[in-house]
Amino acid sequence: MENHTINVPGAEEFARPRSRRDFFKSLAVAGAGATAASLLLSKQASAKTDDVDIANFALTLEYLEADFYAMALDADVLSGDALGVVENLADHEAQHVDALKGLLDSVGATPVEKPNFTFPTDAFSSQASILDLAATFEPVGVGAYLGAAPLISSPDILAAAGSIAGVEGEHVVALNWLLGIVPYANEAFPKAMTLDEVSAAVAPFMGGKMLSTGGPKLSPEERYRLNQAYRLGQL
Amino acid sequence: MSEVESCIPLGMDREVSRRNFLKTAAWTGAAFSALGIGGFGVAVRRAEAQGEYKTYEGLGDAAILQFAYQLELLEGTFYAEGVNAGLFKDAFLEQIVAIRDHEMAHADAIATTLEQLGAEVPATPQFTFPNGTFGDAATFLELAATFEPVGIGAYQGAAPALKSKNILASAISIHNAECQHRCAINILNLITPPNNLAFEEALPLQKVQEAVKPFGITG
């Protein structure tokens, strides 16, 4: 069942990614860029490694948001309440980037590099266009963290993810306020997203590349084998 | 609201929250190092180990949910009384009504889960609120602004202690709703910008218990 809303906690209806393999499926088929695919193929991915992948995945999203808001401020088209909100958005996302990099560093993992993001040509032309795009980013951030949270093994990384996810939720509300959406906080159960959904939402900004988790790069042969396996329904 | 005020953690500034996050991050480094995945400065980091979730670990999922259920009822009752008192209109009223409905939906969902677990759904406590809470909008909103961080801190603290991943998935969603409420209450309190935290803060169980005890939750 395709379910984008959490209705009843603990019920079987959570059509969320039920396994790490589900969650990382779209990374595996992505092709371009580094992926976690070889880990999937080898079935040797440890829980700890998956936590690192998830943290790097989150870092990529935070890079995207931080870049977007920094460019939005540079565009110099914001004023009043919108300026104040976006200044904080830029600040928060930059802090999330720092925190996730620090977290990865502290466990001896390598934070992914910041990709080159692409934004629509008119993305920064007006306050309205900035707020519209921001309002599409933030629920994706929430959904990604909520979708990934049950897959995280380390309670400490989970606590950190929850802390950041909540802030992304606040961002949704602040943007609703600026956009005149009433009530500002209007979800009893904010939605989790699968990685496929998150990847589809951010693909237009990734310059043709899918999200990187910092895993080993696939050789052309590996990629071919993987894609064949998917085509044949073996994965 | 003097007697209550002293028990409730008031607004948390960004620096405090960031510091706690980094503390968590540092602790994570220690945990990973202990597992042999690298990292450095293990001894130093372990000395800083805090981990609010540890205070929830002995409870088990059902007891955590029973406590959360009472917190939701407290919040839902508070907002319902606020609506009934006629303190708000227009967008403000719509927001308070929405939050009331969210809290009640959370309570219902938790009760359903408790039933599925075969655990007892607690009786509704006899809630008490400070005199004048529902006398004017400002007093009400002041208390609302203290309630939401307690709910946030409770869920964020308890989440990593939950055994069931399904329950965790819903708890983290409810946590997010509470964070959204915090921001919405900031808007109603005319705090600009309302999104004024970079990291949400977890609370240890004892802090939450202390905060809600004056309102009638003694469990």
Short mmCIF file of C-alpha atoms in Angstrom, two decimals:
data_model
loop_
_atom_site.label_atom_id
_atom_site.label_comp_id
_atom_site.label_asym_id
_atom_site.label_seq_id
_atom_site.Cartn_x
_atom_site.Cartn_y
_atom_site.Cartn_z
CA MET A 1 0.00 0.00 0.00
CA GLU A 2 1.32 3.37 -0.97
CA ASN A 3 1.00 5.36 2.19
CA HIS A 4 2.43 8.82 2.63
CA THR A 5 0.73 9.62 5.88
CA ILE A 6 1.40 8.12 9.23
CA ASN A 7 -1.97 7.40 10.75
CA VAL A 8 -1.57 4.96 13.54
CA PRO A 9 1.70 4.39 15.28
CA GLY A 10 2.74 0.82 15.57
CA ALA A 11 0.25 -0.32 12.98
CA GLU A 12 1.32 -2.43 10.04
CA GLU A 13 0.34 0.33 7.66
CA PHE A 14 3.69 2.02 7.82
CA ALA A 15 4.56 1.76 4.18
CA ARG A 16 7.90 3.22 4.93
CA PRO A 17 11.08 1.69 3.66
CA ARG A 18 11.18 -1.44 5.74
CA SER A 19 14.78 -2.31 5.12
CA ARG A 20 18.01 -0.62 4.38
CA ARG A 21 17.94 -2.23 0.98
CA ASP A 22 14.63 -0.57 0.15
CA PHE A 23 15.86 2.72 1.37
CA PHE A 24 19.03 2.63 -0.67
CA LYS A 25 17.51 1.07 -3.76
CA SER A 26 17.46 4.24 -5.78
CA LEU A 27 21.04 4.96 -4.87
CA ALA A 28 21.96 1.57 -6.25
CA VAL A 29 20.32 2.20 -9.60
CA ALA A 30 21.42 5.78 -9.81
CA GLY A 31 24.46 5.03 -11.91
CA ALA A 32 26.31 8.31 -11.83
CA GLY A 33 28.39 9.21 -8.84
CA ALA A 34 29.34 7.23 -5.81
CA THR A 35 26.72 4.92 -4.44
CA ALA A 36 26.21 2.38 -1.72
CA ALA A 37 25.47 -0.21 -4.37
CA SER A 38 28.46 -2.45 -3.95
CA LEU A 39 27.67 -2.69 -0.27
CA LEU A 40 24.20 -3.81 -1.18
CA LEU A 41 25.47 -6.36 -3.63
CA SER A 42 27.90 -7.83 -1.19
CA LYS A 43 25.21 -7.92 1.52
CA GLN A 44 27.97 -7.12 3.94
CA ALA A 45 26.91 -3.64 4.85
CA SER A 46 27.15 -3.38 8.58
CA ALA A 47 24.66 -1.35 10.53
CA LYS A 48 27.40 1.07 11.37
CA THR A 49 28.28 1.63 7.75
CA ASP A 50 24.64 2.28 6.96
CA ASP A 51 24.52 4.97 9.60
CA VAL A 52 27.43 6.65 7.87
CA ASP A 53 25.64 6.41 4.53
CA ILE A 54 22.54 7.95 6.01
CA ALA A 55 24.54 10.75 7.62
CA ASN A 56 26.24 11.47 4.29
CA PHE A 57 22.90 11.41 2.53
CA ALA A 58 21.56 13.91 5.06
CA LEU A 59 24.70 16.01 4.61
CA THR A 60 24.04 16.25 0.87
CA LEU A 61 20.53 17.52 1.53
CA GLU A 62 21.83 20.04 4.03
CA TYR A 63 24.46 21.22 1.51
CA LEU A 64 21.67 21.76 -0.98
CA GLU A 65 19.56 23.76 1.45
CA ALA A 66 22.50 25.75 2.78
CA ASP A 67 23.63 26.67 -0.74
CA PHE A 68 20.14 27.63 -1.75
CA TYR A 69 19.59 29.96 1.20
CA ALA A 70 23.05 31.51 0.93
CA MET A 71 22.34 32.31 -2.72
CA ALA A 72 18.89 33.58 -1.78
CA LEU A 73 20.47 36.08 0.63
CA ASP A 74 23.08 37.08 -1.97
CA ALA A 75 20.33 37.83 -4.46
CA ASP A 76 19.34 40.79 -2.29
CA VAL A 77 15.64 40.61 -3.09
CA LEU A 78 14.36 39.74 0.39
CA SER A 79 13.01 42.17 2.94
CA GLY A 80 11.05 42.34 6.17
CA ASP A 81 9.93 39.11 7.80
CA ALA A 82 11.05 37.05 4.82
CA LEU A 83 14.60 38.33 5.18
CA GLY A 84 14.69 37.47 8.87
CA VAL A 85 13.30 33.98 8.31
CA VAL A 86 15.71 33.21 5.45
CA GLU A 87 18.68 34.54 7.41
CA ASN A 88 17.86 31.99 10.10
CA LEU A 89 17.23 29.27 7.53
CA ALA A 90 20.67 29.89 6.02
CA ASP A 91 22.23 29.90 9.46
CA HIS A 92 20.50 26.70 10.59
CA GLU A 93 21.31 24.72 7.46
CA ALA A 94 24.95 25.82 7.64
CA GLN A 95 25.02 24.65 11.26
CA HIS A 96 23.49 21.33 10.24
CA VAL A 97 26.20 20.93 7.60
CA ASP A 98 28.89 21.62 10.21
CA ALA A 99 27.31 19.27 12.72
CA LEU A 100 26.97 16.39 10.27
CA LYS A 101 30.52 16.86 9.01
CA GLY A 102 31.70 16.89 12.61
CA LEU A 103 29.69 13.77 13.34
CA LEU A 104 31.19 11.94 10.35
CA ASP A 105 34.69 13.13 11.16
CA SER A 106 34.31 12.00 14.74
CA VAL A 107 33.54 8.43 13.67
CA GLY A 108 36.42 8.33 11.23
CA ALA A 109 34.17 8.51 8.17
CA THR A 110 34.73 10.86 5.25
CA PRO A 111 32.03 13.48 4.73
CA VAL A 112 30.90 13.65 1.10
CA GLU A 113 32.03 16.63 -0.94
CA LYS A 114 29.50 19.30 -1.69
CA PRO A 115 28.03 18.66 -5.15
CA ASN A 116 27.56 21.45 -7.67
CA PHE A 117 23.90 22.27 -7.45
CA THR A 118 21.85 23.78 -10.23
CA PHE A 119 18.81 25.94 -9.63
CA PRO A 120 16.17 27.19 -12.05
CA THR A 121 17.26 30.42 -13.76
CA ASP A 122 14.54 32.47 -12.11
CA ALA A 123 14.94 30.84 -8.69
CA PHE A 124 16.46 33.94 -7.10
CA SER A 125 14.72 36.65 -9.12
CA SER A 126 12.15 37.55 -6.51
CA GLN A 127 11.12 36.97 -2.93
CA ALA A 128 8.15 34.94 -4.14
CA SER A 129 10.26 32.57 -6.23
CA ILE A 130 12.68 32.02 -3.35
CA LEU A 131 9.91 31.28 -0.89
CA ASP A 132 8.15 28.95 -3.31
CA LEU A 133 11.26 26.88 -3.84
CA ALA A 134 12.07 26.94 -0.13
CA ALA A 135 8.58 25.63 0.59
CA THR A 136 9.29 22.67 -1.69
CA PHE A 137 12.66 21.92 -0.10
CA GLU A 138 11.70 21.90 3.55
CA PRO A 139 9.06 19.15 3.55
CA VAL A 140 11.57 17.01 1.64
CA GLY A 141 14.09 17.59 4.41
CA VAL A 142 11.53 16.58 7.02
CA GLY A 143 10.42 13.55 5.00
CA ALA A 144 13.97 12.36 4.44
CA TYR A 145 14.86 12.46 8.12
CA LEU A 146 11.59 10.82 9.14
CA GLY A 147 12.06 8.11 6.54
CA ALA A 148 15.65 7.43 7.51
CA ALA A 149 15.23 7.60 11.29
CA PRO A 150 13.94 4.03 11.83
CA LEU A 151 16.90 2.72 9.81
CA ILE A 152 19.52 4.32 12.02
CA SER A 153 21.30 1.93 14.35
CA SER A 154 23.18 4.28 16.65
CA PRO A 155 20.93 5.90 19.27
CA ASP A 156 23.20 8.93 19.27
CA ILE A 157 22.98 9.48 15.54
CA LEU A 158 19.24 8.96 15.83
CA ALA A 159 19.04 11.61 18.54
CA ALA A 160 20.99 14.01 16.33
CA ALA A 161 18.79 13.25 13.32
CA GLY A 162 15.67 13.87 15.37
CA SER A 163 17.05 17.18 16.59
CA ILE A 164 17.68 18.36 13.03
CA ALA A 165 14.44 16.92 11.64
CA GLY A 166 12.44 18.95 14.13
CA VAL A 167 14.12 22.13 13.00
CA GLU A 168 13.30 21.35 9.37
CA GLY A 169 9.70 20.98 10.54
CA GLU A 170 9.86 24.44 12.08
CA HIS A 171 11.14 25.74 8.75
CA VAL A 172 8.03 24.40 7.04
CA VAL A 173 5.89 26.34 9.51
CA ALA A 174 7.83 29.59 9.14
CA LEU A 175 7.50 29.38 5.35
CA ASN A 176 3.78 28.64 5.62
CA TRP A 177 3.49 31.79 7.69
CA LEU A 178 5.29 33.89 5.07
CA LEU A 179 3.16 32.36 2.31
CA GLY A 180 -0.07 33.10 4.16
CA ILE A 181 -0.95 29.44 4.69
CA VAL A 182 -3.24 29.08 7.73
CA PRO A 183 -2.93 27.27 10.04
CA TYR A 184 0.85 27.49 9.88
CA ALA A 185 1.37 24.16 11.62
CA ASN A 186 -1.11 21.92 9.85
CA GLU A 187 0.10 18.32 10.05
CA ALA A 188 -0.67 16.05 12.98
CA PHE A 189 1.71 13.43 11.58
CA PRO A 190 4.38 14.94 9.30
CA LYS A 191 5.13 12.59 6.45
CA ALA A 192 8.08 10.29 6.04
CA MET A 193 9.46 9.84 2.54
CA THR A 194 11.32 6.99 0.92
CA LEU A 195 14.71 7.62 -0.57
CA ASP A 196 13.18 7.26 -4.02
CA GLU A 197 10.78 10.07 -3.26
CA VAL A 198 13.51 12.25 -1.80
CA SER A 199 15.83 11.58 -4.73
CA ALA A 200 13.12 12.42 -7.23
CA ALA A 201 12.37 15.66 -5.41
CA VAL A 202 15.96 16.87 -5.39
CA ALA A 203 17.15 15.40 -8.71
CA PRO A 204 16.48 18.64 -10.63
CA PHE A 205 18.99 20.43 -8.40
CA MET A 206 21.69 17.79 -8.54
CA GLY A 207 23.03 18.65 -11.95
CA GLY A 208 22.17 15.25 -13.36
CA LYS A 209 23.85 13.41 -10.50
CA MET A 210 22.08 11.41 -7.89
CA LEU A 211 22.79 11.79 -4.24
CA SER A 212 26.12 10.55 -3.09
CA THR A 213 26.54 8.69 0.13
CA GLY A 214 30.30 8.61 -0.13
CA GLY A 215 30.39 4.87 -0.77
CA PRO A 216 32.76 3.30 -3.26
CA LYS A 217 32.26 4.25 -6.88
CA LEU A 218 30.98 1.58 -9.23
CA SER A 219 32.98 0.49 -12.22
CA PRO A 220 31.09 0.43 -15.54
CA GLU A 221 30.99 -3.36 -15.28
CA GLU A 222 29.54 -3.28 -11.79
CA ARG A 223 26.98 -0.74 -12.83
CA TYR A 224 25.95 -2.86 -15.80
CA ARG A 225 25.69 -5.96 -13.64
CA LEU A 226 23.62 -4.10 -11.08
CA ASN A 227 21.26 -2.65 -13.64
CA GLN A 228 20.86 -6.07 -15.22
CA ALA A 229 20.07 -7.53 -11.83
CA TYR A 230 17.38 -4.93 -11.30
CA ARG A 231 15.97 -5.51 -14.75
CA LEU A 232 15.76 -9.22 -14.06
CA GLY A 233 14.06 -8.63 -10.75
CA GLN A 234 16.87 -10.17 -8.75
CA LEU A 235 17.12 -7.18 -6.47
CA MET B 1 1.93 31.29 37.11
CA SER B 2 4.77 31.51 39.58
CA GLU B 3 4.69 28.06 41.11
CA VAL B 4 4.62 26.42 37.74
CA GLU B 5 7.15 28.61 36.05
CA SER B 6 10.02 27.39 38.14
CA CYS B 7 9.42 23.80 37.08
CA ILE B 8 9.29 24.28 33.35
CA PRO B 9 12.31 24.65 31.14
CA LEU B 10 11.74 27.94 29.40
CA GLY B 11 12.89 28.92 25.95
CA MET B 12 16.16 27.37 24.91
CA ASP B 13 18.60 29.57 23.13
CA ARG B 14 20.43 28.46 20.07
CA GLU B 15 23.84 28.25 21.67
CA VAL B 16 22.69 25.91 24.39
CA SER B 17 21.03 23.70 21.83
CA ARG B 18 24.05 23.64 19.57
CA ARG B 19 26.27 22.82 22.49
CA ASN B 20 24.09 19.86 23.40
CA PHE B 21 24.07 18.65 19.85
CA LEU B 22 27.82 18.75 19.68
CA LYS B 23 27.95 16.98 23.01
CA THR B 24 25.82 14.25 21.48
CA ALA B 25 28.05 14.20 18.44
CA ALA B 26 31.09 13.88 20.66
CA TRP B 27 29.50 11.07 22.56
CA THR B 28 28.71 9.33 19.31
CA GLY B 29 32.38 9.47 18.50
CA ALA B 30 33.08 7.63 21.72
CA ALA B 31 30.42 5.05 20.99
CA PHE B 32 31.76 4.40 17.53
CA SER B 33 35.30 4.22 18.78
CA ALA B 34 34.28 1.68 21.35
CA LEU B 35 32.91 -0.39 18.49
CA GLY B 36 36.26 -0.15 16.76
CA ILE B 37 35.26 2.11 13.90
CA GLY B 38 37.89 4.74 14.39
CA GLY B 39 37.54 8.11 15.98
CA PHE B 40 39.85 9.69 18.48
CA GLY B 41 40.02 11.13 21.94
CA VAL B 42 37.92 8.28 23.25
CA ALA B 43 38.64 8.79 26.92
CA VAL B 44 37.86 12.49 26.79
CA ARG B 45 34.63 11.97 24.90
CA ARG B 46 33.40 9.20 27.10
CA ALA B 47 33.83 11.48 30.07
CA GLU B 48 31.30 13.81 28.47
CA ALA B 49 28.81 11.07 27.73
CA GLN B 50 25.30 12.29 28.44
CA GLY B 51 22.70 10.77 26.18
CA GLU B 52 19.28 11.87 27.44
CA TYR B 53 17.74 8.73 25.94
CA LYS B 54 19.51 6.63 28.55
CA THR B 55 17.08 7.95 31.15
CA TYR B 56 14.21 6.33 29.21
CA GLU B 57 15.91 3.02 28.57
CA GLY B 58 14.60 1.10 31.56
CA LEU B 59 10.97 1.91 30.82
CA GLY B 60 10.17 -0.19 27.78
CA ASP B 61 8.00 0.87 24.85
CA ALA B 62 4.64 0.50 26.58
CA ALA B 63 5.57 2.65 29.58
CA ILE B 64 7.07 5.30 27.32
CA LEU B 65 3.83 5.36 25.33
CA GLN B 66 1.73 5.51 28.50
CA PHE B 67 3.66 8.55 29.60
CA ALA B 68 3.45 10.12 26.14
CA TYR B 69 -0.29 9.47 26.10
CA GLN B 70 -0.75 11.52 29.26
CA LEU B 71 1.42 14.31 27.90
CA GLU B 72 -0.72 14.45 24.77
CA LEU B 73 -3.91 14.53 26.83
CA LEU B 74 -2.47 17.35 28.92
CA GLU B 75 -1.63 19.35 25.82
CA GLY B 76 -4.90 18.51 24.09
CA THR B 77 -6.91 19.52 27.17
CA PHE B 78 -4.94 22.73 27.51
CA TYR B 79 -5.60 23.76 23.90
CA ALA B 80 -9.25 22.66 24.08
CA GLU B 81 -9.74 24.88 27.13
CA GLY B 82 -8.03 27.71 25.29
CA VAL B 83 -10.43 27.35 22.38
CA ASN B 84 -13.45 27.12 24.70
CA ALA B 85 -12.36 30.23 26.60
CA GLY B 86 -12.85 32.27 23.43
CA LEU B 87 -9.42 33.85 23.63
CA PHE B 88 -8.71 33.71 19.93
CA LYS B 89 -10.17 34.48 16.53
CA ASP B 90 -9.24 34.23 12.86
CA ALA B 91 -5.82 32.79 12.04
CA PHE B 92 -4.90 32.55 15.72
CA LEU B 93 -8.02 30.54 16.48
CA GLU B 94 -7.46 28.28 13.47
CA GLN B 95 -3.96 27.52 14.68
CA ILE B 96 -4.99 26.75 18.25
CA VAL B 97 -7.82 24.53 16.99
CA ALA B 98 -5.37 22.71 14.70
CA ILE B 99 -2.90 22.12 17.51
CA ARG B 100 -5.70 20.87 19.77
CA ASP B 101 -6.75 18.42 17.06
CA HIS B 102 -3.17 17.30 16.50
CA GLU B 103 -2.62 16.57 20.18
CA MET B 104 -5.86 14.64 20.42
CA ALA B 105 -4.97 12.69 17.26
CA HIS B 106 -1.62 11.87 18.84
CA ALA B 107 -3.36 10.64 22.00
CA ASP B 108 -5.76 8.50 19.96
CA ALA B 109 -2.95 7.00 17.92
CA ILE B 110 -0.94 6.19 21.04
CA ALA B 111 -3.99 4.62 22.72
CA THR B 112 -4.51 2.43 19.65
CA THR B 113 -0.90 1.33 19.79
CA LEU B 114 -1.12 0.56 23.51
CA GLU B 115 -4.16 -1.61 22.84
CA GLN B 116 -2.28 -3.43 20.09
CA LEU B 117 0.53 -4.04 22.55
CA GLY B 118 -1.96 -5.35 25.08
CA ALA B 119 -0.93 -2.60 27.45
CA GLU B 120 -3.21 -0.52 29.63
CA VAL B 121 -4.36 2.86 28.33
CA PRO B 122 -3.96 5.17 31.34
CA ALA B 123 -7.01 6.92 32.76
CA THR B 124 -7.21 10.59 31.95
CA PRO B 125 -5.49 12.45 34.79
CA GLN B 126 -7.23 15.23 36.66
CA PHE B 127 -5.41 18.17 35.11
CA THR B 128 -4.86 21.43 36.93
CA PHE B 129 -3.66 24.68 35.40
CA PRO B 130 -2.40 27.82 37.11
CA ASN B 131 -5.01 30.44 37.95
CA GLY B 132 -5.57 32.82 35.09
CA THR B 133 -4.19 30.48 32.43
CA PHE B 134 -7.33 30.89 30.33
CA GLY B 135 -8.00 34.49 31.35
CA ASP B 136 -6.20 36.15 28.47
CA ALA B 137 -4.38 35.22 25.29
CA ALA B 138 -0.94 36.32 26.44
CA THR B 139 -0.98 34.17 29.59
CA PHE B 140 -2.28 31.21 27.61
CA LEU B 141 0.35 31.59 24.91
CA GLU B 142 3.08 31.96 27.48
CA LEU B 143 2.17 28.59 28.92
CA ALA B 144 1.84 27.10 25.43
CA ALA B 145 5.38 28.22 24.70
CA THR B 146 6.59 26.26 27.72
CA PHE B 147 4.52 23.15 26.98
CA GLU B 148 5.80 22.54 23.48
CA PRO B 149 9.51 22.25 24.33
CA VAL B 150 8.56 19.72 27.03
CA GLY B 151 6.75 17.56 24.49
CA ILE B 152 9.61 17.95 22.02
CA GLY B 153 12.20 17.13 24.65
CA ALA B 154 10.27 14.07 25.83
CA TYR B 155 9.87 12.54 22.38
CA GLN B 156 13.39 13.38 21.31
CA GLY B 157 14.76 11.95 24.53
CA ALA B 158 12.66 8.80 24.41
CA ALA B 159 12.92 8.02 20.68
CA PRO B 160 16.32 6.29 20.71
CA ALA B 161 15.19 4.19 23.68
CA LEU B 162 12.23 2.71 21.78
CA LYS B 163 12.64 -0.93 20.81
CA SER B 164 10.02 -1.07 18.06
CA LYS B 165 11.01 0.62 14.81
CA ASN B 166 7.34 1.10 13.92
CA ILE B 167 6.69 2.93 17.16
CA LEU B 168 9.87 4.92 16.60
CA ALA B 169 8.65 5.94 13.15
CA SER B 170 5.45 7.36 14.61
CA ALA B 171 7.16 8.88 17.63
CA ILE B 172 9.58 10.78 15.43
CA SER B 173 6.68 12.02 13.30
CA ILE B 174 4.81 13.20 16.39
CA HIS B 175 8.03 14.81 17.61
CA ASN B 176 8.13 16.74 14.35
CA ALA B 177 4.55 17.90 14.81
CA GLU B 178 5.46 19.20 18.26
CA CYS B 179 8.40 21.10 16.79
CA GLN B 180 6.06 22.60 14.23
CA HIS B 181 3.78 23.64 17.08
CA ARG B 182 6.67 25.34 18.83
CA CYS B 183 7.28 27.47 15.77
CA ALA B 184 3.57 28.19 15.33
CA ILE B 185 3.28 29.32 18.96
CA ASN B 186 6.27 31.60 18.34
CA ILE B 187 4.30 33.15 15.48
CA LEU B 188 1.29 33.69 17.74
CA ASN B 189 3.63 35.21 20.33
CA LEU B 190 4.80 37.61 17.58
CA ILE B 191 8.37 36.36 17.81
CA THR B 192 10.20 37.12 14.56
CA PRO B 193 11.72 35.24 12.99
CA PRO B 194 9.74 32.38 14.53
CA ASN B 195 12.21 29.74 13.35
CA ASN B 196 14.78 30.58 15.97
CA LEU B 197 16.41 27.26 16.87
CA ALA B 198 19.08 25.41 14.88
CA PHE B 199 18.79 22.23 16.96
CA GLU B 200 15.89 20.87 18.98
CA GLU B 201 16.72 19.78 22.48
CA ALA B 202 16.09 16.42 24.14
CA LEU B 203 15.13 16.31 27.81
CA PRO B 204 15.92 13.57 30.30
CA LEU B 205 12.91 11.76 31.74
CA GLN B 206 13.23 13.32 35.18
CA LYS B 207 13.09 16.85 33.74
CA VAL B 208 9.92 16.04 31.86
CA GLN B 209 8.34 14.46 34.92
CA GLU B 210 9.19 17.52 37.02
CA ALA B 211 7.79 19.83 34.36
CA VAL B 212 4.39 18.13 34.09
CA LYS B 213 3.87 17.11 37.71
CA PRO B 214 2.26 20.43 38.72
CA PHE B 215 -0.38 19.85 36.03
CA GLY B 216 -1.50 16.52 37.40
CA ILE B 217 0.65 13.90 35.68
CA THR B 218 2.22 11.93 38.44
CA GLY B 219 3.05 8.73 36.54
#
